[in-house]
PDB file of C-alpha atoms in Angstrom:
ATOM      1  CA  MET A   1      39.451 -19.772  29.561  1.00  0.00           C
ATOM      2  CA  PRO A   2      36.688 -21.433  27.502  1.00  0.00           C
ATOM      3  CA  LEU A   3      33.758 -19.271  26.487  1.00  0.00           C
ATOM      4  CA  GLU A   4      31.256 -21.382  28.469  1.00  0.00           C
ATOM      5  CA  SER A   5      32.926 -20.645  31.797  1.00  0.00           C
ATOM      6  CA  LYS A   6      32.943 -16.848  31.424  1.00  0.00           C
ATOM      7  CA  PRO A   7      30.032 -15.149  33.164  1.00  0.00           C
ATOM      8  CA  VAL A   8      27.893 -13.057  30.839  1.00  0.00           C
ATOM      9  CA  THR A   9      26.190  -9.964  32.186  1.00  0.00           C
ATOM     10  CA  PRO A  10      23.949  -8.312  29.612  1.00  0.00           C
ATOM     11  CA  LYS A  11      23.707  -4.533  29.808  1.00  0.00           C
ATOM     12  CA  ILE A  12      21.912  -1.981  27.740  1.00  0.00           C
ATOM     13  CA  GLU A  13      24.313   0.901  27.320  1.00  0.00           C
ATOM     14  CA  GLY A  14      24.999   3.684  24.905  1.00  0.00           C
ATOM     15  CA  THR A  15      24.043   7.279  24.351  1.00  0.00           C
ATOM     16  CA  GLN A  16      20.910   6.948  26.472  1.00  0.00           C
ATOM     17  CA  ALA A  17      22.911   5.961  29.577  1.00  0.00           C
ATOM     18  CA  ALA A  18      22.457   9.477  30.986  1.00  0.00           C
ATOM     19  CA  ARG A  19      18.665   9.228  30.738  1.00  0.00           C
ATOM     20  CA  SER A  20      16.866   7.674  33.665  1.00  0.00           C
ATOM     21  CA  PHE A  21      14.989   4.418  33.180  1.00  0.00           C
ATOM     22  CA  THR A  22      12.678   2.875  35.751  1.00  0.00           C
ATOM     23  CA  ARG A  23      14.007  -0.652  36.353  1.00  0.00           C
ATOM     24  CA  LEU A  24      11.042  -3.017  36.739  1.00  0.00           C
ATOM     25  CA  LYS A  25      11.166  -6.259  38.720  1.00  0.00           C
ATOM     26  CA  SER A  26       7.747  -7.271  37.405  1.00  0.00           C
ATOM     27  CA  LEU A  27       5.413  -6.046  34.672  1.00  0.00           C
ATOM     28  CA  ALA A  28       2.827  -5.465  37.412  1.00  0.00           C
ATOM     29  CA  GLN A  29       4.902  -2.326  38.207  1.00  0.00           C
ATOM     30  CA  LEU A  30       4.623  -1.058  34.614  1.00  0.00           C
ATOM     31  CA  PRO A  31       3.687   2.657  34.549  1.00  0.00           C
ATOM     32  CA  ALA A  32       1.175   4.018  32.034  1.00  0.00           C
ATOM     33  CA  LYS A  33       3.912   6.162  30.440  1.00  0.00           C
ATOM     34  CA  GLY A  34       7.637   6.623  30.890  1.00  0.00           C
ATOM     35  CA  ARG A  35      11.067   5.105  30.301  1.00  0.00           C
ATOM     36  CA  VAL A  36      11.367   1.528  31.538  1.00  0.00           C
ATOM     37  CA  GLU A  37      13.895  -1.297  31.574  1.00  0.00           C
ATOM     38  CA  HIS A  38      12.847  -4.895  32.208  1.00  0.00           C
ATOM     39  CA  THR A  39      13.892  -8.487  31.649  1.00  0.00           C
ATOM     40  CA  GLY A  40      11.233 -10.956  30.542  1.00  0.00           C
ATOM     41  CA  TYR A  41      10.346 -13.693  28.078  1.00  0.00           C
ATOM     42  CA  ILE A  42       8.908 -13.378  24.592  1.00  0.00           C
ATOM     43  CA  GLN A  43       5.521 -15.072  24.639  1.00  0.00           C
ATOM     44  CA  SER A  44       4.547 -14.555  21.004  1.00  0.00           C
ATOM     45  CA  VAL A  45       5.674 -12.878  17.788  1.00  0.00           C
ATOM     46  CA  SER A  46       3.489 -11.588  14.966  1.00  0.00           C
ATOM     47  CA  TYR A  47       4.261 -10.107  11.578  1.00  0.00           C
ATOM     48  CA  SER A  48       2.502  -7.549   9.386  1.00  0.00           C
ATOM     49  CA  ALA A  49       0.538  -8.618   6.332  1.00  0.00           C
ATOM     50  CA  PRO A  50       2.443  -8.681   2.999  1.00  0.00           C
ATOM     51  CA  HIS A  51       0.612  -5.621   1.615  1.00  0.00           C
ATOM     52  CA  GLN A  52       1.321  -3.495   4.749  1.00  0.00           C
ATOM     53  CA  ALA A  53       4.476  -1.705   5.897  1.00  0.00           C
ATOM     54  CA  PRO A  54       6.936  -4.074   7.641  1.00  0.00           C
ATOM     55  CA  LEU A  55       6.226  -4.425  11.364  1.00  0.00           C
ATOM     56  CA  LEU A  56       7.275  -7.131  13.825  1.00  0.00           C
ATOM     57  CA  THR A  57       5.441  -7.295  17.155  1.00  0.00           C
ATOM     58  CA  ALA A  58       6.599  -9.306  20.184  1.00  0.00           C
ATOM     59  CA  VAL A  59       4.582  -9.779  23.381  1.00  0.00           C
ATOM     60  CA  VAL A  60       6.747  -9.994  26.521  1.00  0.00           C
ATOM     61  CA  VAL A  61       5.701 -11.465  29.886  1.00  0.00           C
ATOM     62  CA  ASP A  62       7.522 -11.967  33.229  1.00  0.00           C
ATOM     63  CA  ARG A  63       7.645 -15.746  32.909  1.00  0.00           C
ATOM     64  CA  LEU A  64       6.480 -18.282  30.402  1.00  0.00           C
ATOM     65  CA  GLY A  65       3.236 -20.197  30.972  1.00  0.00           C
ATOM     66  CA  THR A  66       3.067 -23.558  32.641  1.00  0.00           C
ATOM     67  CA  GLY A  67       0.542 -25.013  30.222  1.00  0.00           C
ATOM     68  CA  ALA A  68      -2.321 -24.656  32.690  1.00  0.00           C
ATOM     69  CA  PRO A  69      -5.327 -22.591  31.573  1.00  0.00           C
ATOM     70  CA  ARG A  70      -4.966 -18.896  32.343  1.00  0.00           C
ATOM     71  CA  ARG A  71      -7.171 -17.174  34.857  1.00  0.00           C
ATOM     72  CA  GLY A  72      -7.430 -13.446  34.250  1.00  0.00           C
ATOM     73  CA  THR A  73      -5.026 -11.317  32.264  1.00  0.00           C
ATOM     74  CA  VAL A  74      -1.273 -11.779  32.536  1.00  0.00           C
ATOM     75  CA  PRO A  75       0.671  -8.464  32.716  1.00  0.00           C
ATOM     76  CA  HIS A  76       2.447  -7.996  29.403  1.00  0.00           C
ATOM     77  CA  VAL A  77       4.042  -5.374  27.189  1.00  0.00           C
ATOM     78  CA  ARG A  78       4.097  -5.204  23.414  1.00  0.00           C
ATOM     79  CA  LEU A  79       7.412  -4.481  21.653  1.00  0.00           C
ATOM     80  CA  ARG A  80       7.045  -3.148  18.105  1.00  0.00           C
ATOM     81  CA  PHE A  81       9.931  -3.100  15.655  1.00  0.00           C
ATOM     82  CA  MET A  82       8.953  -0.643  12.905  1.00  0.00           C
ATOM     83  CA  GLY A  83      10.222  -1.313   9.387  1.00  0.00           C
ATOM     84  CA  GLN A  84      11.390  -4.832  10.263  1.00  0.00           C
ATOM     85  CA  LYS A  85      10.184  -8.072   8.719  1.00  0.00           C
ATOM     86  CA  ASN A  86      12.542 -10.088  10.921  1.00  0.00           C
ATOM     87  CA  VAL A  87      14.658  -9.232  13.989  1.00  0.00           C
ATOM     88  CA  PRO A  88      17.529 -11.624  14.808  1.00  0.00           C
ATOM     89  CA  GLY A  89      16.916 -13.566  18.022  1.00  0.00           C
ATOM     90  CA  ILE A  90      13.354 -12.342  18.553  1.00  0.00           C
ATOM     91  CA  LYS A  91      11.283 -15.525  18.786  1.00  0.00           C
ATOM     92  CA  PRO A  92       8.954 -17.129  21.356  1.00  0.00           C
ATOM     93  CA  GLY A  93      10.619 -18.474  24.500  1.00  0.00           C
ATOM     94  CA  VAL A  94      13.673 -16.187  24.344  1.00  0.00           C
ATOM     95  CA  LYS A  95      14.715 -14.278  27.468  1.00  0.00           C
ATOM     96  CA  ILE A  96      15.198 -10.595  26.627  1.00  0.00           C
ATOM     97  CA  GLN A  97      16.330  -7.470  28.444  1.00  0.00           C
ATOM     98  CA  TYR A  98      14.811  -4.375  26.855  1.00  0.00           C
ATOM     99  CA  ALA A  99      14.485  -0.653  27.450  1.00  0.00           C
ATOM    100  CA  GLY A 100      12.426   2.107  25.913  1.00  0.00           C
ATOM    101  CA  MET A 101       9.553   4.546  26.244  1.00  0.00           C
ATOM    102  CA  VAL A 102       6.290   2.836  27.152  1.00  0.00           C
ATOM    103  CA  ALA A 103       2.928   4.331  26.194  1.00  0.00           C
ATOM    104  CA  PRO A 104      -0.588   2.898  25.893  1.00  0.00           C
ATOM    105  CA  VAL A 105      -1.565   2.080  22.300  1.00  0.00           C
ATOM    106  CA  ASP A 106      -5.120   0.732  22.004  1.00  0.00           C
ATOM    107  CA  GLN A 107      -4.971   0.384  25.826  1.00  0.00           C
ATOM    108  CA  ILE A 108      -1.990  -2.005  25.607  1.00  0.00           C
ATOM    109  CA  PRO A 109       1.410  -0.929  27.003  1.00  0.00           C
ATOM    110  CA  THR A 110       3.650  -0.625  23.936  1.00  0.00           C
ATOM    111  CA  ILE A 111       7.317   0.205  23.286  1.00  0.00           C
ATOM    112  CA  TYR A 112       8.356   1.137  19.754  1.00  0.00           C
ATOM    113  CA  ASN A 113      11.853   0.185  18.550  1.00  0.00           C
ATOM    114  CA  PRO A 114      13.221  -0.795  21.983  1.00  0.00           C
ATOM    115  CA  ARG A 115      16.880  -1.307  22.786  1.00  0.00           C
ATOM    116  CA  TYR A 116      17.291  -4.983  23.590  1.00  0.00           C
ATOM    117  CA  VAL A 117      19.763  -7.690  24.548  1.00  0.00           C
ATOM    118  CA  ILE A 118      19.103 -11.417  24.231  1.00  0.00           C
ATOM    119  CA  VAL A 119      19.917 -12.897  27.661  1.00  0.00           C
ATOM    120  CA  PRO A 120      21.674 -16.267  27.510  1.00  0.00           C
ATOM    121  CA  VAL A 121      19.967 -18.946  29.584  1.00  0.00           C
ATOM    122  CA  PRO A 122      22.288 -21.602  31.028  1.00  0.00           C
ATOM    123  CA  ARG A 123      21.421 -25.105  29.947  1.00  0.00           C
ATOM    124  CA  GLY A 124      21.155 -27.534  32.796  1.00  0.00           C
TER     125      GLY A 124
END
């Protein structure tokens, strides 16, 4: 069976499987604090300055923009990868399933060092 015809179901598993995560359908359901699991799209990626400790930050939203001007704030979460200058697969437009402990940092929901899986998007 060719690789393209096999269905791929991404799952975040491992030692934290026994811990309970709140599965979110939308970032509008994001709690102020707690363990969450969600699938969304990376909107933007930023890197730390050369003289600072390595840090990669990705902003995740439910769906990518349409190009129309935004009205109001779009629900989003910030994923921070501490000690990383580059994380394979983390770039704008990528669909990602992630899990971790969310907490407000500077009033922005943030997850440090999340578990993640890049979700393959079928090409039409």
